[in-house]
Coordinates of C-alpha atoms in Angstrom, one line a residue:
X1 CA 106.3 42.4 115.5
X2 CA 106.7 39.2 113.6
X3 CA 110.0 37.5 113.2
X4 CA 111.6 34.7 111.2
X5 CA 114.0 32.0 112.3
X6 CA 115.9 29.4 110.4
X7 CA 115.5 25.9 112.0
X8 CA 116.4 22.3 111.3
X9 CA 115.3 18.8 112.2
X10 CA 115.8 15.3 111.0
X11 CA 113.9 13.2 108.5
X12 CA 115.1 9.8 107.3
X13 CA 118.5 10.5 109.1
X14 CA 119.0 13.7 107.0
X15 CA 118.7 17.3 107.9
X16 CA 115.6 19.3 106.8
X17 CA 116.0 23.1 106.8
X18 CA 113.1 25.4 107.4
X19 CA 112.0 28.9 108.3
X20 CA 109.6 29.7 111.1
X21 CA 107.6 32.9 110.8
X22 CA 106.2 33.9 114.1
X23 CA 102.9 35.7 114.6
X24 CA 101.9 37.6 117.7
X25 CA 99.2 35.1 118.5
X26 CA 100.6 31.7 119.6
X27 CA 97.3 30.0 120.1
X28 CA 96.2 29.9 116.5
X29 CA 97.0 26.9 114.3
X30 CA 100.4 26.9 112.7
X31 CA 100.6 26.6 108.9
X32 CA 103.1 24.1 107.4
X33 CA 103.9 25.3 103.9
X34 CA 104.8 22.5 101.4
X35 CA 106.5 23.6 98.2
X36 CA 106.0 22.2 94.7
X37 CA 108.1 20.1 92.3
X38 CA 111.6 21.5 91.9
X39 CA 110.7 24.3 94.3
X40 CA 112.2 25.5 97.6
X41 CA 110.7 26.8 100.9
X42 CA 110.5 30.4 99.6
X43 CA 109.1 29.3 96.2
X44 CA 109.1 31.3 93.0
X45 CA 109.9 35.0 93.1
X46 CA 107.1 37.5 92.8
X47 CA 108.5 39.9 90.1
X48 CA 107.0 43.1 91.6
X49 CA 108.3 42.4 95.1
X50 CA 111.5 40.4 94.6
X51 CA 110.5 37.8 97.3
X52 CA 109.3 34.2 97.0
X53 CA 105.6 33.4 97.0
X54 CA 105.8 31.3 100.2
X55 CA 107.9 34.0 101.8
X56 CA 105.0 36.4 101.0
X57 CA 102.4 33.9 102.2
X58 CA 104.2 33.4 105.5
X59 CA 104.2 37.2 106.1
X60 CA 100.5 37.5 105.2
X61 CA 99.6 34.6 107.5
X62 CA 101.5 36.2 110.3
X63 CA 99.6 39.4 109.8
X64 CA 96.4 37.4 110.1
X65 CA 97.6 35.8 113.4
X66 CA 99.1 32.5 112.2
X67 CA 102.7 31.4 112.6
X68 CA 104.1 29.2 109.9
X69 CA 106.9 26.8 109.1
X70 CA 108.1 26.4 105.5
X71 CA 110.5 23.7 104.7
X72 CA 112.8 22.5 102.0
X73 CA 112.1 18.8 101.2
X74 CA 115.1 16.6 101.2
X75 CA 116.9 17.1 97.9
X76 CA 115.7 20.7 97.6
X77 CA 117.0 24.0 98.7
X78 CA 119.2 23.9 101.8
X79 CA 118.2 20.5 103.0
X80 CA 120.3 17.3 102.8
X81 CA 119.8 14.7 100.1
X82 CA 119.6 14.8 96.3
X83 CA 116.8 14.9 93.8
X84 CA 117.9 11.4 92.7
X85 CA 116.7 10.1 96.0
X86 CA 113.5 12.2 96.2
X87 CA 110.1 10.7 95.7
X88 CA 106.5 11.4 96.9
X89 CA 107.2 8.9 99.7
X90 CA 110.3 10.8 101.0
X91 CA 108.4 14.1 100.9
X92 CA 105.5 12.7 102.8
X93 CA 108.0 11.4 105.4
X94 CA 109.5 14.9 105.5
X95 CA 106.0 16.4 106.1
X96 CA 105.3 14.0 109.0
X97 CA 108.7 14.9 110.5
X98 CA 107.9 18.6 110.2
X99 CA 104.5 18.0 111.9
X100 CA 106.4 16.4 114.8
X101 CA 108.8 19.3 114.9
X102 CA 105.9 21.9 115.1
X103 CA 104.2 19.9 117.8
X104 CA 107.4 20.0 120.0
X105 CA 107.5 23.9 119.8
X106 CA 105.5 25.5 122.6
X107 CA 105.2 28.8 120.7
X108 CA 103.6 27.2 117.6
X109 CA 99.9 26.8 117.8
X110 CA 99.7 24.4 120.8
X111 CA 100.3 21.6 118.3
X112 CA 97.5 22.5 116.0
X113 CA 98.7 22.3 112.4
X114 CA 97.2 23.3 109.0
X115 CA 98.9 21.7 106.0
X116 CA 99.1 24.1 103.1
X117 CA 100.5 22.4 99.9
X118 CA 100.9 23.9 96.5
X119 CA 101.1 21.7 93.4
X120 CA 103.2 18.7 94.3
X121 CA 103.1 19.9 97.9
X122 CA 99.4 19.6 97.7
X123 CA 99.8 15.9 96.8
X124 CA 102.0 15.5 99.9
X125 CA 99.5 17.4 102.1
X126 CA 96.6 15.2 100.9
X127 CA 98.5 12.0 101.6
X128 CA 99.9 13.1 105.0
X129 CA 96.5 14.2 106.1
X130 CA 94.8 11.0 105.0
X131 CA 97.4 8.7 106.5
X132 CA 97.4 10.4 109.9
X133 CA 94.2 12.4 110.4
X134 CA 96.4 14.6 112.4
X135 CA 96.2 18.1 110.9
X136 CA 93.5 20.5 112.1
X137 CA 92.9 21.5 108.6
X138 CA 94.3 21.2 105.0
X139 CA 94.6 23.7 102.2
X140 CA 95.3 22.3 98.7
X141 CA 96.4 25.0 96.3
X142 CA 96.4 23.8 92.7
X143 CA 97.3 20.4 94.0
X144 CA 98.5 17.5 91.9
X145 CA 95.7 15.0 91.8
X146 CA 96.6 12.9 88.8
X147 CA 100.4 12.8 88.6
X148 CA 100.4 10.4 85.7
X149 CA 98.7 13.1 83.7
X150 CA 100.3 16.4 85.0
X151 CA 103.9 15.3 85.2
X152 CA 104.2 14.0 81.6
X153 CA 102.4 17.2 80.6
X154 CA 105.2 19.1 82.3
X155 CA 108.2 17.3 81.0
X156 CA 106.8 15.7 77.8
X157 CA 105.6 12.2 77.3
X158 CA 108.9 11.0 75.7
X159 CA 111.0 12.2 78.7
X160 CA 108.5 10.6 81.1
X161 CA 108.6 7.2 79.4
X162 CA 112.4 7.4 79.2
X163 CA 112.5 7.9 83.0
X164 CA 109.9 5.3 83.6
X165 CA 111.9 2.7 81.7
X166 CA 115.2 3.6 83.2
X167 CA 116.8 1.6 86.1
X168 CA 119.1 4.5 86.8
X169 CA 119.0 8.3 87.2
X170 CA 117.3 10.4 84.5
X171 CA 118.4 13.9 83.8
X172 CA 115.7 16.3 82.6
X173 CA 115.6 19.8 81.3
X174 CA 112.5 21.6 82.6
X175 CA 110.4 24.0 80.6
X176 CA 111.9 27.0 82.3
X177 CA 115.4 25.9 81.5
X178 CA 116.5 24.3 84.8
X179 CA 118.0 20.8 84.9
X180 CA 117.0 18.1 87.4
X181 CA 118.1 14.5 87.9
X182 CA 115.4 12.1 89.2
X183 CA 115.7 8.5 90.3
X184 CA 113.6 5.5 89.2
X185 CA 111.5 5.5 92.3
X186 CA 110.1 9.0 91.5
X187 CA 108.9 7.9 88.1
X188 CA 107.4 4.7 89.5
X189 CA 105.4 6.7 92.0
X190 CA 104.3 9.2 89.3
X191 CA 102.8 6.2 87.5
X192 CA 101.2 4.6 90.5
X193 CA 100.4 7.2 93.2
X194 CA 96.8 8.2 93.7
X195 CA 96.5 11.4 95.8
X196 CA 92.7 11.8 95.5
X197 CA 91.9 8.5 97.3
X198 CA 94.6 9.4 99.9
X199 CA 92.5 12.4 101.0
X200 CA 89.4 10.2 101.4
X201 CA 90.6 9.0 104.8
X202 CA 91.0 12.6 106.2
X203 CA 88.0 13.7 108.2
X204 CA 89.1 17.3 109.0
X205 CA 88.2 20.4 107.0
X206 CA 89.8 21.0 103.6
X207 CA 90.1 24.2 101.5
X208 CA 90.7 23.2 97.9
X209 CA 91.7 25.9 95.4
X210 CA 91.8 25.6 91.6
X211 CA 92.6 28.1 88.9
X212 CA 90.6 28.2 85.7
X213 CA 93.7 29.5 83.8
X214 CA 96.0 26.8 85.2
X215 CA 97.5 24.7 82.4
X216 CA 99.5 22.5 84.8
X217 CA 96.6 20.9 86.7
X218 CA 93.6 19.3 84.8
X219 CA 90.4 21.2 85.3
X220 CA 88.1 19.5 87.7
X221 CA 90.9 18.2 89.9
X222 CA 89.7 20.2 92.9
X223 CA 86.2 18.8 92.6
X224 CA 87.6 15.2 92.5
X225 CA 89.5 15.9 95.8
X226 CA 86.3 17.4 97.3
X227 CA 84.1 14.4 96.2
X228 CA 86.6 11.9 97.7
X229 CA 87.1 13.8 100.9
X230 CA 85.4 12.5 104.0
X231 CA 85.0 15.8 105.9
X232 CA 83.7 19.3 105.2
X233 CA 85.4 21.1 102.4
X234 CA 85.0 24.0 100.0
X235 CA 86.2 24.3 96.4
X236 CA 87.5 27.8 95.6
X237 CA 87.9 28.7 92.0
X238 CA 89.4 31.9 90.5
X239 CA 90.7 33.0 87.1
X240 CA 94.3 32.3 88.0
X241 CA 97.2 30.4 86.5
X242 CA 99.4 27.9 88.4
X243 CA 101.4 30.7 90.1
X244 CA 98.3 32.7 91.2
X245 CA 98.8 35.4 88.6
X246 CA 101.8 36.7 90.5
X247 CA 103.6 37.7 87.3
X248 CA 101.2 40.7 87.3
X249 CA 101.0 41.3 91.1
X250 CA 99.6 39.8 94.3
X251 CA 95.9 40.7 94.1
X252 CA 94.8 37.1 93.3
X253 CA 97.3 35.7 95.8
X254 CA 95.9 38.0 98.5
X255 CA 92.4 36.8 97.8
X256 CA 93.5 33.2 98.0
X257 CA 95.3 33.7 101.3
X258 CA 92.3 35.5 102.8
X259 CA 89.8 32.9 101.6
X260 CA 91.9 30.1 103.0
X261 CA 92.2 31.6 106.4
X262 CA 88.6 32.6 106.7
X263 CA 87.3 29.1 105.8
X264 CA 89.7 27.3 108.1
X265 CA 89.0 29.6 111.0
X266 CA 85.3 28.8 110.8
X267 CA 86.0 25.1 110.7
X268 CA 89.1 24.3 112.7

């Protein structure tokens, strides 16, 4: 039987909330699931199942013998902080704190960790891996590789420039109707942060997935990550959108999960 447990730990003096999904096998690497922009640790709901994508991924990983921890970055979900204080840098710090937390748990993979980041979470995973060379493996799912292109594409160029020029908080309405307020540091990092070179310092294995129907991430981003990466990697492509075709079921998502685990098991 697998089980879930809500946990908490500190990052930057604030509380991070997460959910551990235990697998029967405790010796396999633990996956750290890193959500995307404006997401939460369970992620977007799969319409046919009524549960979040990362909640589903955690259950699937457990069935395959891997425990996982999925977290709410500071300013998201149940964790402390506000979106006005959030930036790529704070999320990278949260990822590093989560890795420390996993390493301190005897039941979680003997300290072996695979970072699995989706979208902006992929940006975080690439940077955390490159800066530490600590993860046993990395999985980048539709990862943001060029934030100065993908983020203005999401919110509109005018809104992006307004935030970039502002010295205070900027309130945005996202394409799906939600509102979010972001601070100046977030916009500055969108303009300057380079995730692809960050991955160049990581020597472990990387599974890099891209969807040919994804209109949020420029085509060819996965190959740019792969070309920069210092270690072994694979680029996995499928006819999928940014949410892995989950609006019509979980077939593509299941294929992605299976391919991720198979590759990393052969290389970790």
